[in-house]
Short mmCIF file of C-alpha atoms and ligand atoms in Angstrom, two decimals:
data_model
loop_
_atom_site.label_atom_id
_atom_site.label_comp_id
_atom_site.label_asym_id
_atom_site.label_seq_id
_atom_site.Cartn_x
_atom_site.Cartn_y
_atom_site.Cartn_z
CA MET C 277 -14.91 41.48 3.70
CA ALA C 278 -17.60 39.14 2.11
CA ARG C 279 -19.48 39.37 5.57
CA THR C 280 -19.10 43.13 5.45
CA ALA C 281 -20.46 43.39 1.85
CA ASP C 282 -23.45 41.03 3.09
CA ARG C 283 -24.30 42.94 6.00
CA SER C 284 -24.40 46.18 3.92
CA ASN C 285 -26.64 44.40 1.51
CA LYS C 286 -29.05 43.21 3.96
CA LYS C 287 -29.09 46.95 5.39
CA SER C 288 -29.71 48.44 2.11
CA ALA C 289 -32.57 45.99 1.49
CA LYS C 290 -34.38 46.44 4.82
CA ALA C 291 -34.29 50.13 4.27
CA ILE C 292 -36.18 49.84 1.03
CA SER C 293 -38.58 47.24 2.45
CA ASP C 294 -39.15 49.39 5.47
CA ASN C 295 -40.23 52.25 3.37
CA GLY C 296 -43.93 52.57 3.42
CA ASP C 297 -44.09 54.61 0.27
CA SER C 298 -41.87 52.23 -1.72
CA PRO C 299 -43.72 51.70 -5.20
CA MET C 300 -42.18 47.86 -4.83
CA LYS C 301 -45.16 47.27 -2.36
CA HIS C 302 -47.92 47.51 -5.17
CA HIS C 303 -45.70 45.33 -7.49
CA PRO C 304 -47.67 41.93 -8.19
CA TYR C 305 -44.61 39.86 -7.18
CA HIS C 306 -44.10 41.76 -4.01
CA GLY C 307 -43.83 39.06 -1.24
CA MET C 308 -44.02 36.11 -3.72
CA VAL C 309 -41.44 33.37 -4.33
CA ALA C 310 -39.54 32.39 -7.45
CA THR C 311 -37.53 29.37 -7.88
CA LEU C 312 -33.86 29.77 -9.58
CA ALA C 313 -32.96 26.40 -11.29
CA THR C 314 -29.35 26.32 -10.60
CA MET C 315 -26.96 23.85 -9.68
CA HIS C 316 -23.92 26.43 -9.65
CA ARG C 317 -24.93 28.97 -6.74
CA LYS C 318 -26.28 31.40 -9.26
CA GLU C 319 -28.52 32.68 -6.70
CA ILE C 320 -25.60 34.47 -4.78
CA ALA C 321 -26.00 36.86 -7.90
CA VAL C 322 -29.66 36.68 -9.03
CA ALA C 323 -31.56 36.93 -5.76
CA PRO C 324 -30.33 40.19 -4.11
CA PRO C 325 -31.75 42.58 -7.03
CA PHE C 326 -34.83 41.12 -7.03
CA LYS C 327 -35.33 41.26 -3.38
CA GLU C 328 -34.52 44.88 -3.43
CA LEU C 329 -36.10 46.10 -6.71
CA VAL C 330 -39.20 43.90 -6.89
CA GLY C 331 -39.74 42.41 -3.46
CA LEU C 332 -39.66 38.69 -5.07
CA HIS C 333 -38.17 36.15 -2.96
CA VAL C 334 -35.77 34.05 -5.20
CA ILE C 335 -34.94 30.38 -3.97
CA SER C 336 -32.96 27.97 -5.35
CA ALA C 337 -34.27 24.45 -6.27
CA ALA C 338 -32.43 21.42 -4.59
CA ASP C 339 -31.97 17.99 -6.12
CA ILE C 340 -32.62 19.41 -9.86
CA ASP C 341 -30.01 18.43 -12.67
CA THR C 342 -29.63 21.40 -14.79
CA ASP C 343 -26.61 19.60 -16.27
CA ALA C 344 -29.15 17.29 -18.15
CA LEU C 345 -29.94 20.27 -20.34
CA GLY C 346 -26.31 20.97 -21.72
CA THR C 347 -23.17 21.67 -20.07
CA PHE C 348 -20.56 24.47 -20.76
CA SER C 349 -17.73 22.02 -21.00
CA GLY C 350 -19.44 20.23 -23.57
CA ASP C 351 -20.03 16.74 -22.35
CA ILE C 352 -23.64 17.00 -22.69
CA PRO C 353 -24.63 18.87 -25.85
CA ARG C 354 -27.47 21.62 -25.38
CA ILE C 355 -30.66 21.08 -27.61
CA GLY C 356 -32.40 24.27 -28.86
CA SER C 357 -31.46 27.94 -28.73
CA MET C 358 -30.36 29.65 -25.30
CA GLY C 359 -34.10 30.93 -24.68
CA GLU C 360 -35.23 27.51 -25.14
CA VAL C 361 -33.04 25.76 -22.74
CA ALA C 362 -33.45 28.64 -20.48
CA THR C 363 -37.50 27.99 -20.37
CA ARG C 364 -37.09 24.24 -19.89
CA LYS C 365 -34.58 24.80 -16.90
CA ALA C 366 -36.69 27.31 -15.26
CA ARG C 367 -39.74 24.92 -15.33
CA LEU C 368 -37.70 22.13 -13.90
CA GLY C 369 -37.01 24.41 -10.92
CA MET C 370 -40.70 25.48 -10.80
CA THR C 371 -41.86 21.85 -10.65
CA ALA C 372 -39.24 20.97 -8.05
CA ALA C 373 -40.00 23.74 -5.78
CA ASN C 374 -43.79 24.21 -6.81
CA THR C 375 -43.75 27.72 -7.53
CA ARG C 376 -45.85 29.26 -10.45
CA ILE C 377 -42.84 31.78 -11.19
CA GLY C 378 -39.20 30.44 -12.18
CA LEU C 379 -36.03 31.72 -13.05
CA ALA C 380 -33.10 30.48 -15.12
CA SER C 381 -29.92 31.65 -16.87
CA GLU C 382 -27.98 30.65 -19.80
CA GLY C 383 -24.39 31.30 -20.96
CA THR C 384 -22.14 30.59 -23.78
CA PHE C 385 -19.21 32.46 -25.32
CA GLY C 386 -17.69 33.15 -29.07
CA PRO C 387 -16.64 35.89 -31.36
CA HIS C 388 -18.13 39.49 -30.13
CA PRO C 389 -21.10 40.22 -32.34
CA ALA C 390 -19.75 43.92 -32.71
CA ILE C 391 -15.86 43.84 -32.08
CA PRO C 392 -13.57 42.03 -34.43
CA PHE C 393 -10.81 39.47 -32.70
CA ILE C 394 -12.61 39.60 -29.32
CA THR C 395 -14.25 36.76 -27.67
CA ALA C 396 -17.28 37.84 -25.64
CA GLY C 397 -19.55 36.07 -23.14
CA MET C 398 -23.12 35.65 -23.79
CA GLU C 399 -25.55 35.37 -20.81
CA LEU C 400 -29.39 35.16 -20.90
CA LEU C 401 -31.44 35.38 -17.59
CA LYS C 402 -35.23 34.39 -17.99
CA LEU C 403 -38.18 34.75 -15.60
CA VAL C 404 -41.21 32.39 -16.51
CA ASP C 405 -44.60 33.21 -14.62
CA ASP C 406 -47.10 30.43 -15.30
CA ASP C 407 -49.81 32.56 -13.64
CA ARG C 408 -49.75 35.32 -16.23
CA GLY C 409 -48.37 33.26 -18.98
CA ILE C 410 -45.69 35.43 -19.69
CA GLU C 411 -41.60 35.31 -20.26
CA ILE C 412 -39.25 38.27 -19.45
CA SER C 413 -35.78 37.97 -20.53
CA GLU C 414 -32.44 40.15 -20.44
CA SER C 415 -29.35 39.49 -21.99
CA LEU C 416 -25.86 40.60 -21.85
CA VAL C 417 -22.83 40.66 -23.94
CA THR C 418 -19.34 41.34 -22.42
CA PRO C 419 -15.87 41.15 -23.37
CA ASP C 420 -14.65 40.72 -19.64
CA ILE C 421 -14.57 36.70 -19.29
CA VAL C 422 -11.97 34.73 -17.94
CA PHE C 423 -11.32 31.68 -20.49
CA GLN C 424 -8.17 30.26 -21.36
CA LYS C 425 -7.12 26.81 -22.94
CA ALA C 426 -4.09 25.01 -23.31
CA ILE C 427 -2.81 21.53 -24.59
CA LEU C 428 0.03 20.19 -22.48
CA ARG C 429 2.37 17.37 -21.19
CA PRO C 430 2.89 16.70 -17.51
CA GLY C 431 5.96 18.37 -16.18
CA GLU C 432 5.83 21.60 -18.65
CA ASP C 433 5.66 25.00 -16.90
CA LEU C 434 2.41 26.37 -16.24
CA THR C 435 3.24 29.58 -14.57
CA SER C 436 2.08 31.98 -17.35
CA PHE C 437 -1.12 30.13 -18.40
CA LEU C 438 -2.31 29.55 -14.70
CA ALA C 439 -1.66 33.38 -14.18
CA SER C 440 -3.85 34.14 -17.67
CA CYS C 441 -6.40 31.61 -16.00
CA ARG C 442 -6.48 33.56 -12.45
CA PHE C 443 -6.01 30.01 -11.00
CA PRO C 444 -6.87 29.45 -8.24
CA SER C 445 -9.55 32.32 -7.75
CA HIS C 446 -10.98 31.04 -11.08
CA GLY C 447 -11.28 26.93 -11.35
CA LEU C 448 -9.86 24.74 -14.07
CA ILE C 449 -11.37 21.41 -15.94
CA ALA C 450 -9.05 18.90 -17.74
CA ARG C 451 -9.63 16.09 -20.08
CA PRO C 452 -7.09 13.82 -22.42
CA ASN C 453 -6.18 15.50 -25.45
CA ALA C 454 -6.66 12.21 -27.29
CA PRO C 455 -9.09 10.13 -25.39
CA GLY C 456 -9.37 6.32 -26.22
CA VAL C 457 -12.69 4.94 -25.67
CA SER C 458 -14.49 7.18 -23.04
CA THR C 459 -13.85 10.80 -22.30
CA PRO C 460 -13.58 11.67 -18.68
CA ILE C 461 -13.57 15.26 -17.79
CA ILE C 462 -12.06 16.22 -14.31
CA LYS C 463 -14.03 19.19 -12.89
CA ASP C 464 -13.57 21.01 -9.60
CA ILE C 465 -9.78 21.49 -9.65
CA LEU C 466 -9.21 24.18 -7.25
CA THR C 467 -5.90 23.69 -5.99
CA ARG C 468 -2.22 22.88 -7.41
CA ASP C 469 -2.20 19.49 -6.15
CA ASP C 470 -5.63 18.67 -7.72
CA LEU C 471 -4.28 19.96 -10.90
CA ASP C 472 -0.90 18.14 -10.67
CA ASN C 473 -2.78 14.82 -10.08
CA ALA C 474 -5.51 15.53 -12.78
CA ILE C 475 -2.52 16.21 -15.50
CA ALA C 476 -0.84 12.94 -14.39
CA MET C 477 -3.93 10.83 -14.44
CA LEU C 478 -5.31 12.37 -17.71
CA ALA C 479 -1.96 12.20 -19.56
CA ARG C 480 -1.86 8.19 -18.88
CA GLN C 481 -5.45 7.96 -20.45
CA SER C 482 -4.47 10.23 -23.43
CA ASP C 483 -3.17 8.38 -26.47
CA ASP C 484 -0.84 11.16 -27.29
CA GLY C 485 0.16 11.70 -23.63
CA ARG C 486 -1.20 15.24 -23.61
CA VAL C 487 -3.77 17.05 -21.41
CA VAL C 488 -6.45 19.60 -22.37
CA LEU C 489 -6.54 22.25 -19.69
CA SER C 490 -9.46 25.10 -19.62
CA ASN C 491 -11.17 27.45 -17.14
CA ASP C 492 -14.11 26.01 -15.76
CA MET C 493 -16.93 28.22 -16.95
CA ARG C 494 -19.47 27.32 -14.29
CA ALA C 495 -20.73 30.75 -12.11
CA HIS C 496 -19.37 29.37 -9.03
CA ARG C 497 -16.12 28.40 -10.04
CA ASN C 498 -15.58 31.58 -12.29
CA PRO C 499 -16.07 34.92 -10.40
CA THR C 500 -15.99 36.83 -13.50
CA ARG C 501 -18.80 35.13 -14.84
CA MET C 502 -20.54 35.30 -11.61
CA ARG C 503 -19.98 39.39 -11.87
CA SER C 504 -21.45 39.32 -15.30
CA LEU C 505 -24.66 37.49 -13.79
CA ASP C 506 -24.90 40.03 -11.18
CA LYS C 507 -25.11 42.80 -13.85
CA LEU C 508 -27.42 41.11 -15.70
CA ALA C 509 -29.88 40.10 -12.73
CA ILE C 510 -29.84 44.04 -11.78
CA LYS C 511 -31.03 44.60 -15.66
CA LEU C 512 -33.80 41.90 -15.41
CA ALA C 513 -34.92 42.83 -11.96
CA GLN C 514 -35.18 46.49 -13.39
CA ARG C 515 -37.30 45.23 -16.38
CA VAL C 516 -39.49 43.21 -13.92
CA ALA C 517 -40.27 46.08 -11.53
CA SER C 518 -41.20 48.25 -14.68
CA LEU C 519 -45.26 47.73 -15.12
CA CYS C 520 -46.86 48.00 -18.44
CA PRO C 521 -48.72 51.63 -18.27
CA ALA C 522 -51.60 49.80 -20.26
CA CYS C 523 -52.25 46.43 -18.56
CA GLY C 524 -50.07 46.48 -15.20
CA SER C 525 -48.17 43.55 -15.98
CA PRO C 526 -44.54 43.21 -14.75
CA GLY C 527 -41.78 43.35 -17.52
CA PHE C 528 -42.55 46.43 -19.46
CA GLY C 529 -39.21 47.63 -21.08
CA LYS C 530 -37.01 48.07 -24.22
CA SER C 531 -37.91 45.98 -26.88
CA GLY C 532 -36.00 47.35 -30.06
CA GLN C 533 -34.95 50.55 -31.99
CA ILE C 534 -35.84 52.37 -34.81
CA ASP C 535 -32.77 53.26 -36.88
CA GLY C 536 -32.63 56.83 -38.94
CA LEU C 537 -30.85 59.16 -36.60
CA PRO C 538 -30.34 62.22 -38.85
CA CYS C 539 -26.83 63.41 -40.00
CA MET C 540 -25.62 66.55 -38.05
CA ASP C 541 -24.49 68.17 -41.53
CA CYS C 542 -27.27 67.11 -44.08
CA GLY C 543 -29.80 65.91 -42.54
CA SER C 544 -30.41 62.43 -44.05
CA PRO C 545 -31.28 59.30 -42.07
CA THR C 546 -28.33 57.25 -40.83
CA ARG C 547 -28.23 53.64 -39.80
CA SER C 548 -27.83 54.80 -36.11
CA PRO C 549 -30.79 54.33 -34.01
CA MET C 550 -33.25 57.50 -33.54
CA LEU C 551 -35.69 56.04 -31.29
CA ASP C 552 -36.02 53.40 -28.70
CA LYS C 553 -39.16 50.90 -28.77
CA PHE C 554 -40.88 49.84 -25.71
CA GLY C 555 -43.20 46.96 -25.14
CA CYS C 556 -45.13 45.03 -22.94
CA VAL C 557 -44.65 41.01 -22.89
CA ALA C 558 -48.40 40.50 -21.75
CA CYS C 559 -50.70 42.86 -23.85
CA GLY C 560 -48.43 43.66 -26.73
CA CYS C 561 -48.78 47.43 -26.48
CA SER C 562 -45.75 49.64 -27.23
CA GLU C 563 -44.46 53.04 -27.36
CA THR C 564 -41.33 54.78 -28.65
CA ARG C 565 -39.27 57.04 -26.53
CA THR C 566 -36.06 59.52 -27.66
CA ARG C 567 -32.72 57.96 -26.99
CA ALA C 568 -31.65 57.33 -23.49
CA ASP C 569 -28.62 59.19 -24.05
CA GLY C 570 -30.44 62.25 -25.42
CA LYS C 571 -28.65 61.98 -28.75
CA THR C 572 -30.80 63.52 -31.55
CA ARG C 573 -28.16 63.92 -34.53
CA GLU C 574 -25.32 61.77 -35.83
CA ASN C 575 -21.83 62.33 -36.57
CA PRO C 576 -21.20 62.90 -40.54
CA MET C 577 -18.87 59.98 -40.30
CA TYR C 578 -21.53 57.77 -40.12
CA CYS C 579 -23.66 59.10 -42.99
CA ASP C 580 -24.01 57.36 -46.04
CA TYR C 581 -24.54 60.63 -48.10
CA CYS C 582 -21.46 62.79 -46.41
CA ASN C 583 -19.22 59.98 -46.12
CA PRO C 584 -20.14 57.13 -48.48
ZN1 ZN O 78 -49.53 45.22 -20.91
ZN1 ZN O 79 -24.84 63.48 -44.11
#
């Protein structure tokens, strides 16, 4: 199954690169190498779209410790915004592999910004180019995450919890609920035997005899998160592929919206977006475009005048 997918990816990449008329060949990054800073095999998701859409070869840096900049499990806290951490991480990889272009991603999860009572995953992917002095980012908010957590004692029935965790396709991590002096976290729990051993061991180290189990959110242990990174990598590669009409820099793309879509009934401006703003990360030039969905009027139910 995996092999078939891999082969068809290679075929389509080859078909594009064999096409002499491909605009990709004129892209400033065509044939260049970028380093992706990852300890968790994110290159599986990130490398293919950059190769197909830009002709940029993404390699992963060996021997770097991205965990030093903070971990998902919280045993090492992150310092700074997601964007700042992503930049530091990209530079770690660029230094290690001696490339002028680097990539890094950061992920977190919390309350969905638009939908109440839903937990969402938030992913940021950034390209840093030290030759041009630019950074190009894209982000993704998705309700499609697999993150479950439970506090339990040895011997408890785990059937429904493990099903909701999608274990063993998705990995688990475990720690004592009430740790004494140190807080050991066991990661890479991939089999039922690993899990039973971890629960037995950590229960003995927990003052209340209970253990906290949760999904491992690292990309290589959470295929749902890897799929989100895949979508985000396509989004960023498309943006990097797009060149500024004024200065030719990579990364021309949507930078915001202008609100005020007129009401269908009374014509007053609503709070819905009317135009998309596009901008360049290098020269700062920008332009407005009509909405990608072609919508030019808003439903009166969103109008403060018709439906206050
Ligand atoms: Zn420009
Ligand atoms: Zn109205």
